[in-house]
mmCIF file of C-alpha atoms in Angstrom:
data_model
loop_
_atom_site.group_PDB
_atom_site.id
_atom_site.type_symbol
_atom_site.label_atom_id
_atom_site.label_comp_id
_atom_site.label_asym_id
_atom_site.label_seq_id
_atom_site.Cartn_x
_atom_site.Cartn_y
_atom_site.Cartn_z
ATOM 1 C CA MET N 212 49.320 -28.046 -30.469
ATOM 2 C CA SER N 213 48.977 -25.384 -33.143
ATOM 3 C CA THR N 214 45.297 -26.268 -33.580
ATOM 4 C CA ILE N 215 44.640 -25.761 -29.884
ATOM 5 C CA ALA N 216 46.539 -22.484 -29.927
ATOM 6 C CA GLU N 217 44.493 -21.272 -32.901
ATOM 7 C CA THR N 218 41.206 -22.358 -31.348
ATOM 8 C CA ALA N 219 41.735 -20.459 -28.066
ATOM 9 C CA PRO N 220 41.904 -16.958 -29.623
ATOM 10 C CA ARG N 221 38.845 -17.765 -31.748
ATOM 11 C CA GLY N 222 36.894 -18.741 -28.612
ATOM 12 C CA ARG N 223 37.902 -15.507 -26.898
ATOM 13 C CA THR N 224 36.897 -13.541 -29.997
ATOM 14 C CA ARG N 225 33.458 -15.154 -30.042
ATOM 15 C CA ARG N 226 32.940 -14.455 -26.349
ATOM 16 C CA ARG N 227 34.097 -10.868 -26.829
ATOM 17 C CA MET N 228 31.716 -10.420 -29.758
ATOM 18 C CA ARG N 229 28.882 -11.910 -27.691
ATOM 19 C CA VAL N 230 29.646 -9.584 -24.778
ATOM 20 C CA ASP N 231 29.931 -6.594 -27.097
ATOM 21 C CA GLY N 232 26.601 -7.534 -28.650
ATOM 22 C CA TRP N 233 24.882 -7.476 -25.253
ATOM 23 C CA ARG N 234 26.596 -4.194 -24.394
ATOM 24 C CA TRP N 235 25.493 -2.517 -27.602
ATOM 25 C CA GLY N 236 22.002 -3.955 -27.222
ATOM 26 C CA GLY N 237 21.829 -2.405 -23.761
ATOM 27 C CA ARG N 238 23.000 0.930 -25.104
ATOM 28 C CA ILE N 239 20.406 0.901 -27.863
ATOM 29 C CA PHE N 240 17.700 0.041 -25.324
ATOM 30 C CA LEU N 241 18.809 2.914 -23.061
ATOM 31 C CA VAL N 242 18.734 5.346 -25.996
ATOM 32 C CA PHE N 243 15.247 4.139 -26.895
ATOM 33 C CA MET N 244 14.025 4.594 -23.301
ATOM 34 C CA LEU N 245 15.622 8.058 -23.170
ATOM 35 C CA LEU N 246 13.786 9.103 -26.318
ATOM 36 C CA TYR N 247 10.569 7.533 -25.031
ATOM 37 C CA THR N 248 10.693 9.539 -21.803
ATOM 38 C CA ALA N 249 12.147 12.765 -23.211
ATOM 39 C CA LEU N 250 9.894 13.094 -26.267
ATOM 40 C CA PRO N 251 6.753 14.150 -24.319
ATOM 41 C CA MET N 252 8.781 16.768 -22.441
ATOM 42 C CA VAL N 253 10.219 18.137 -25.696
ATOM 43 C CA TRP N 254 6.784 18.251 -27.340
ATOM 44 C CA MET N 255 5.325 19.956 -24.272
ATOM 45 C CA LEU N 256 8.086 22.586 -24.320
ATOM 46 C CA LEU N 257 7.734 23.232 -28.056
ATOM 47 C CA THR N 258 3.948 23.541 -27.826
ATOM 48 C CA SER N 259 4.295 26.037 -24.977
ATOM 49 C CA ILE N 260 6.218 28.457 -27.215
ATOM 50 C CA LYS N 261 3.650 28.339 -30.020
ATOM 51 C CA SER N 262 0.721 30.641 -30.604
ATOM 52 C CA GLY N 263 -2.783 29.331 -30.101
ATOM 53 C CA PHE N 264 -3.304 28.973 -33.858
ATOM 54 C CA ALA N 265 0.018 27.174 -34.438
ATOM 55 C CA ALA N 266 -0.704 24.724 -31.633
ATOM 56 C CA MET N 267 -3.913 23.626 -33.402
ATOM 57 C CA GLN N 268 -2.350 23.111 -36.829
ATOM 58 C CA PHE N 269 -2.651 19.711 -38.520
ATOM 59 C CA PRO N 270 -0.358 18.135 -39.416
ATOM 60 C CA PRO N 271 1.502 19.577 -36.420
ATOM 61 C CA GLN N 272 4.859 21.262 -36.879
ATOM 62 C CA TRP N 273 7.691 20.549 -34.471
ATOM 63 C CA TRP N 274 9.343 23.946 -34.426
ATOM 64 C CA PRO N 275 7.017 26.965 -34.653
ATOM 65 C CA ASP N 276 7.644 29.574 -37.335
ATOM 66 C CA GLU N 277 7.283 32.357 -34.773
ATOM 67 C CA PRO N 278 8.192 31.084 -31.289
ATOM 68 C CA THR N 279 6.885 33.169 -28.432
ATOM 69 C CA LEU N 280 7.167 33.234 -24.640
ATOM 70 C CA ALA N 281 3.790 34.876 -24.185
ATOM 71 C CA SER N 282 2.388 31.885 -22.284
ATOM 72 C CA TYR N 283 5.230 31.974 -19.746
ATOM 73 C CA GLN N 284 4.969 35.731 -19.372
ATOM 74 C CA LYS N 285 1.260 35.412 -18.672
ATOM 75 C CA LEU N 286 1.826 32.678 -16.067
ATOM 76 C CA LEU N 287 4.580 34.549 -14.227
ATOM 77 C CA ASP N 288 2.935 37.964 -14.311
ATOM 78 C CA PRO N 289 1.230 38.626 -10.946
ATOM 79 C CA GLN N 290 -0.619 41.574 -12.468
ATOM 80 C CA ASN N 291 -3.137 39.439 -14.399
ATOM 81 C CA SER N 292 -5.619 36.897 -13.079
ATOM 82 C CA VAL N 293 -3.964 33.918 -14.792
ATOM 83 C CA GLY N 294 -0.570 34.739 -13.311
ATOM 84 C CA GLN N 295 -2.037 35.312 -9.858
ATOM 85 C CA ASP N 296 -3.827 31.957 -9.917
ATOM 86 C CA PHE N 297 -0.817 30.058 -11.248
ATOM 87 C CA LEU N 298 1.595 31.495 -8.690
ATOM 88 C CA ARG N 299 -0.898 30.785 -5.904
ATOM 89 C CA PHE N 300 -1.332 27.186 -7.099
ATOM 90 C CA PHE N 301 2.431 26.793 -7.351
ATOM 91 C CA TRP N 302 2.934 28.045 -3.793
ATOM 92 C CA ASN N 303 0.165 25.771 -2.497
ATOM 93 C CA SER N 304 1.752 22.714 -4.123
ATOM 94 C CA LEU N 305 5.176 23.686 -2.824
ATOM 95 C CA PHE N 306 3.843 24.151 0.715
ATOM 96 C CA VAL N 307 1.891 20.878 0.780
ATOM 97 C CA SER N 308 4.731 18.854 -0.767
ATOM 98 C CA THR N 309 7.396 20.343 1.511
ATOM 99 C CA ALA N 310 5.308 19.833 4.651
ATOM 100 C CA THR N 311 4.524 16.263 3.633
ATOM 101 C CA THR N 312 8.198 15.571 2.961
ATOM 102 C CA ILE N 313 9.363 16.954 6.300
ATOM 103 C CA LEU N 314 6.720 15.043 8.268
ATOM 104 C CA SER N 315 7.407 11.829 6.316
ATOM 105 C CA VAL N 316 11.092 11.986 7.185
ATOM 106 C CA ILE N 317 10.394 12.852 10.836
ATOM 107 C CA VAL N 318 8.034 9.869 11.232
ATOM 108 C CA ALA N 319 9.736 7.345 8.930
ATOM 109 C CA VAL N 320 13.264 7.688 10.356
ATOM 110 C CA PRO N 321 12.506 6.589 13.953
ATOM 111 C CA ALA N 322 9.904 4.044 12.801
ATOM 112 C CA ALA N 323 12.333 2.380 10.384
ATOM 113 C CA TYR N 324 15.096 2.450 12.982
ATOM 114 C CA ALA N 325 12.823 0.767 15.532
ATOM 115 C CA PHE N 326 11.892 -1.988 13.074
ATOM 116 C CA SER N 327 15.560 -2.486 12.218
ATOM 117 C CA ARG N 328 17.130 -2.474 15.684
ATOM 118 C CA PHE N 329 14.489 -3.532 18.224
ATOM 119 C CA THR N 330 12.666 -6.813 18.777
ATOM 120 C CA PHE N 331 9.151 -6.647 20.197
ATOM 121 C CA PRO N 332 5.990 -8.781 20.065
ATOM 122 C CA GLY N 333 4.235 -8.577 16.712
ATOM 123 C CA ARG N 334 7.180 -6.831 15.055
ATOM 124 C CA ASN N 335 7.076 -8.753 11.775
ATOM 125 C CA PHE N 336 3.278 -8.671 11.593
ATOM 126 C CA LEU N 337 3.210 -4.929 12.184
ATOM 127 C CA PHE N 338 5.982 -4.303 9.675
ATOM 128 C CA PHE N 339 4.201 -6.130 6.866
ATOM 129 C CA ALA N 340 0.855 -4.662 7.945
ATOM 130 C CA VAL N 341 2.343 -1.225 7.252
ATOM 131 C CA LEU N 342 2.652 -2.221 3.579
ATOM 132 C CA LEU N 343 -0.860 -3.663 3.420
ATOM 133 C CA ARG N 344 -2.314 -0.349 2.248
ATOM 134 C CA ASN N 345 -0.186 -0.424 -0.902
ATOM 135 C CA MET N 346 -2.060 -3.527 -2.070
ATOM 136 C CA PHE N 347 -5.159 -1.425 -2.769
ATOM 137 C CA PRO N 348 -5.651 1.464 -5.208
ATOM 138 C CA ALA N 349 -5.819 4.900 -3.649
ATOM 139 C CA VAL N 350 -9.341 5.570 -4.938
ATOM 140 C CA ILE N 351 -10.761 2.911 -2.575
ATOM 141 C CA PHE N 352 -9.955 5.129 0.404
ATOM 142 C CA LEU N 353 -11.342 8.280 -1.180
ATOM 143 C CA VAL N 354 -14.849 8.269 0.353
ATOM 144 C CA PRO N 355 -13.818 7.080 3.856
ATOM 145 C CA LEU N 356 -11.056 9.670 4.019
ATOM 146 C CA PHE N 357 -13.384 12.419 2.831
ATOM 147 C CA ILE N 358 -15.886 11.510 5.575
ATOM 148 C CA LEU N 359 -13.052 11.497 8.117
ATOM 149 C CA MET N 360 -11.683 14.859 6.977
ATOM 150 C CA ARG N 361 -15.173 16.376 7.039
ATOM 151 C CA ALA N 362 -15.664 15.107 10.588
ATOM 152 C CA LEU N 363 -12.330 16.642 11.581
ATOM 153 C CA GLY N 364 -13.177 19.937 9.875
ATOM 154 C CA LEU N 365 -10.225 19.664 7.494
ATOM 155 C CA VAL N 366 -12.070 19.826 4.157
ATOM 156 C CA ASN N 367 -10.847 22.780 2.064
ATOM 157 C CA THR N 368 -7.614 22.949 4.053
ATOM 158 C CA HIS N 369 -4.114 21.884 3.157
ATOM 159 C CA GLY N 370 -3.991 19.850 6.347
ATOM 160 C CA SER N 371 -6.288 17.243 4.799
ATOM 161 C CA LEU N 372 -3.860 16.732 1.912
ATOM 162 C CA ILE N 373 -0.797 16.635 4.154
ATOM 163 C CA LEU N 374 -2.324 13.976 6.407
ATOM 164 C CA THR N 375 -3.492 11.930 3.420
ATOM 165 C CA TYR N 376 -0.172 12.088 1.582
ATOM 166 C CA LEU N 377 1.658 11.288 4.806
ATOM 167 C CA THR N 378 -0.469 8.175 5.291
ATOM 168 C CA PHE N 379 0.105 6.967 1.749
ATOM 169 C CA GLY N 380 3.814 7.786 1.589
ATOM 170 C CA LEU N 381 4.931 6.381 4.950
ATOM 171 C CA PRO N 382 4.733 2.616 4.143
ATOM 172 C CA LEU N 383 7.288 2.703 1.350
ATOM 173 C CA ALA N 384 9.398 5.282 3.193
ATOM 174 C CA ILE N 385 9.616 3.038 6.260
ATOM 175 C CA TRP N 386 10.346 -0.010 4.110
ATOM 176 C CA LEU N 387 13.099 1.787 2.233
ATOM 177 C CA LEU N 388 14.781 3.197 5.336
ATOM 178 C CA LYS N 389 14.506 -0.073 7.238
ATOM 179 C CA GLY N 390 16.473 -1.875 4.549
ATOM 180 C CA PHE N 391 19.063 0.882 4.679
ATOM 181 C CA TYR N 392 19.439 0.691 8.478
ATOM 182 C CA ASP N 393 19.848 -3.085 8.266
ATOM 183 C CA ASN N 394 23.066 -2.514 6.315
ATOM 184 C CA ILE N 395 24.600 -0.185 8.919
ATOM 185 C CA PRO N 396 26.676 -2.367 11.296
ATOM 186 C CA VAL N 397 25.283 -2.317 14.806
ATOM 187 C CA GLN N 398 28.865 -2.543 16.083
ATOM 188 C CA LEU N 399 29.313 1.140 15.269
ATOM 189 C CA GLU N 400 26.577 2.050 17.716
ATOM 190 C CA GLN N 401 27.946 -0.356 20.297
ATOM 191 C CA ALA N 402 31.355 1.290 20.044
ATOM 192 C CA ALA N 403 29.762 4.710 20.568
ATOM 193 C CA ARG N 404 27.866 3.375 23.602
ATOM 194 C CA ILE N 405 31.123 2.041 25.074
ATOM 195 C CA ASP N 406 32.657 5.509 24.662
ATOM 196 C CA GLY N 407 29.861 6.962 26.780
ATOM 197 C CA ALA N 408 27.250 7.994 24.234
ATOM 198 C CA THR N 409 23.578 7.326 24.868
ATOM 199 C CA ARG N 410 21.514 5.380 22.346
ATOM 200 C CA PHE N 411 20.007 8.622 21.065
ATOM 201 C CA GLN N 412 23.446 10.223 20.705
ATOM 202 C CA ALA N 413 24.740 7.160 18.885
ATOM 203 C CA PHE N 414 21.754 7.343 16.558
ATOM 204 C CA VAL N 415 22.183 11.056 15.846
ATOM 205 C CA LEU N 416 25.991 11.097 15.578
ATOM 206 C CA ILE N 417 26.640 7.714 13.944
ATOM 207 C CA VAL N 418 23.552 6.315 12.235
ATOM 208 C CA MET N 419 22.002 9.516 10.879
ATOM 209 C CA PRO N 420 25.076 10.652 8.874
ATOM 210 C CA LEU N 421 25.487 7.162 7.397
ATOM 211 C CA SER N 422 21.811 7.007 6.463
ATOM 212 C CA THR N 423 21.771 10.356 4.657
ATOM 213 C CA PRO N 424 21.299 8.791 1.170
ATOM 214 C CA GLY N 425 18.326 6.794 2.414
ATOM 215 C CA ILE N 426 16.761 9.841 4.051
ATOM 216 C CA ILE N 427 17.227 11.895 0.886
ATOM 217 C CA ALA N 428 15.691 9.109 -1.227
ATOM 218 C CA THR N 429 12.726 9.004 1.144
ATOM 219 C CA ALA N 430 12.355 12.777 0.898
ATOM 220 C CA ILE N 431 12.426 12.661 -2.917
ATOM 221 C CA TYR N 432 9.800 9.939 -3.009
ATOM 222 C CA SER N 433 7.519 11.802 -0.588
ATOM 223 C CA PHE N 434 7.906 15.117 -2.411
ATOM 224 C CA ILE N 435 7.175 13.696 -5.870
ATOM 225 C CA GLY N 436 4.157 11.757 -4.627
ATOM 226 C CA ALA N 437 2.647 14.838 -2.980
ATOM 227 C CA TRP N 438 3.549 17.175 -5.859
ATOM 228 C CA ASN N 439 1.850 15.085 -8.562
ATOM 229 C CA GLU N 440 -1.246 13.869 -6.670
ATOM 230 C CA TYR N 441 -4.562 14.858 -8.225
ATOM 231 C CA ILE N 442 -7.510 12.754 -7.016
ATOM 232 C CA TYR N 443 -7.476 13.713 -3.332
ATOM 233 C CA ALA N 444 -6.614 17.342 -4.061
ATOM 234 C CA TYR N 445 -9.567 17.522 -6.455
ATOM 235 C CA THR N 446 -11.900 15.926 -3.870
ATOM 236 C CA PHE N 447 -10.829 17.696 -0.678
ATOM 237 C CA LEU N 448 -10.346 21.210 -2.081
ATOM 238 C CA SER N 449 -12.947 23.375 -3.773
ATOM 239 C CA LYS N 450 -11.847 26.920 -2.924
ATOM 240 C CA ASN N 451 -9.764 28.555 -5.625
ATOM 241 C CA GLU N 452 -7.207 29.954 -3.181
ATOM 242 C CA GLN N 453 -6.516 26.460 -1.786
ATOM 243 C CA LEU N 454 -6.024 24.536 -5.052
ATOM 244 C CA THR N 455 -2.732 22.858 -5.929
ATOM 245 C CA LEU N 456 -1.139 22.793 -9.370
ATOM 246 C CA PRO N 457 -2.457 19.413 -10.624
ATOM 247 C CA VAL N 458 -6.004 20.651 -10.021
ATOM 248 C CA GLY N 459 -5.392 24.298 -10.856
ATOM 249 C CA ILE N 460 -4.023 23.793 -14.364
ATOM 250 C CA GLN N 461 -7.338 22.350 -15.503
ATOM 251 C CA ARG N 462 -8.509 25.972 -15.532
ATOM 252 C CA PHE N 463 -6.934 26.147 -18.996
ATOM 253 C CA PHE N 464 -9.722 23.895 -20.225
ATOM 254 C CA SER N 465 -13.044 25.505 -21.037
ATOM 255 C CA GLU N 466 -16.263 24.362 -22.636
ATOM 256 C CA ASN N 467 -15.550 25.907 -26.022
ATOM 257 C CA THR N 468 -11.774 26.338 -26.316
ATOM 258 C CA THR N 469 -8.587 25.125 -24.689
ATOM 259 C CA ASP N 470 -5.465 27.231 -24.297
ATOM 260 C CA PHE N 471 -2.997 24.510 -25.285
ATOM 261 C CA PRO N 472 0.143 26.720 -25.202
ATOM 262 C CA GLY N 473 -0.804 27.976 -21.723
ATOM 263 C CA LEU N 474 -1.636 24.453 -20.569
ATOM 264 C CA MET N 475 1.685 23.088 -21.833
ATOM 265 C CA ALA N 476 3.611 26.004 -20.323
ATOM 266 C CA ALA N 477 1.975 25.410 -16.937
ATOM 267 C CA SER N 478 2.605 21.665 -17.196
ATOM 268 C CA PHE N 479 6.241 22.203 -18.129
ATOM 269 C CA MET N 480 6.799 24.597 -15.236
ATOM 270 C CA MET N 481 5.094 22.124 -12.925
ATOM 271 C CA SER N 482 7.521 19.387 -13.981
ATOM 272 C CA VAL N 483 10.655 21.525 -13.598
ATOM 273 C CA PRO N 484 10.990 21.357 -9.768
ATOM 274 C CA VAL N 485 10.684 17.566 -9.755
ATOM 275 C CA VAL N 486 13.184 17.126 -12.594
ATOM 276 C CA VAL N 487 15.689 19.511 -11.006
ATOM 277 C CA LEU N 488 15.280 17.880 -7.598
ATOM 278 C CA PHE N 489 15.878 14.420 -9.020
ATOM 279 C CA LEU N 490 18.856 15.486 -11.156
ATOM 280 C CA VAL N 491 20.555 17.169 -8.205
ATOM 281 C CA LEU N 492 19.951 14.315 -5.755
ATOM 282 C CA GLN N 493 19.867 11.289 -8.056
ATOM 283 C CA ARG N 494 23.176 9.871 -6.806
ATOM 284 C CA TYR N 495 21.765 9.688 -3.285
ATOM 285 C CA PHE N 496 18.589 8.096 -4.589
ATOM 286 C CA VAL N 497 20.432 5.391 -6.558
ATOM 287 C CA ARG N 498 22.791 4.709 -3.662
ATOM 288 C CA ALA N 499 19.907 4.310 -1.226
ATOM 289 C CA LEU N 500 18.090 1.881 -3.514
ATOM 290 C CA THR N 501 21.193 -0.256 -4.096
ATOM 291 C CA GLU N 502 22.413 -0.281 -0.500
ATOM 292 C CA GLY N 503 18.947 -0.840 0.904
ATOM 293 C CA ALA N 504 18.246 -3.754 -1.430
ATOM 294 C CA VAL N 505 21.389 -5.797 -0.700
ATOM 295 C CA LYS N 506 22.136 -7.065 2.770
ATOM 296 C CA HIS N 507 25.857 -7.113 3.567
#
């Protein structure tokens, strides 16, 4: 009996040590991934506060001897040409991304709800056909879309980018929201209908508040995709006053020299809105992904 009693605690100790080993391994992996993702941002920030000469030093130094905010002052000063261009590019990106996000939510919400709640001929085929575009790289559609936008007279307008980003962002937005609506019990809508509400009222008053995390996740995805896109913005826009940030910041490159501190400052400021948006709304994003992936 004593042998059995001694063996049981040893077994628990081994299991506890094994579990602790996995837990610590996971923590180490998370720390490694944090450093892997944060290191480029830190290097970009440190380079942006260096002078042009310090940024070209080899071997490079992490912290500059004389840090300066001259690059940020130049970018945010509307009195010089660089500041005027940067602020214009920033506003263009903000306008295109915001318009794309609003339209994506407006279109994806009813489309996902229809796929989730209604049965109609070809429903499954149409639903999976929506995702068919994601099987191909975006560059394949570059020439056909350019011909289409030229025929519509939308080249060198922000409308061409908004329509393109809307087309590319809708499949995943509909897929994400559809999975979220599947997890909202239909009995809640039925109860609202019994109390006298119409289907639209039940959708607005019952389903929409419950689907807020999914809608916010869809908005984040649409905004980030439109904010960071480069290929179509570079192809569809050629006028300086229409350029977005991903295309505009290449102005820091020239044939003979490159303003690395200015380039890094512009890149860091370009990444700030996305990082802030994700940090503020990340709990909604994680909740939407988890609730939309598991069917209750």
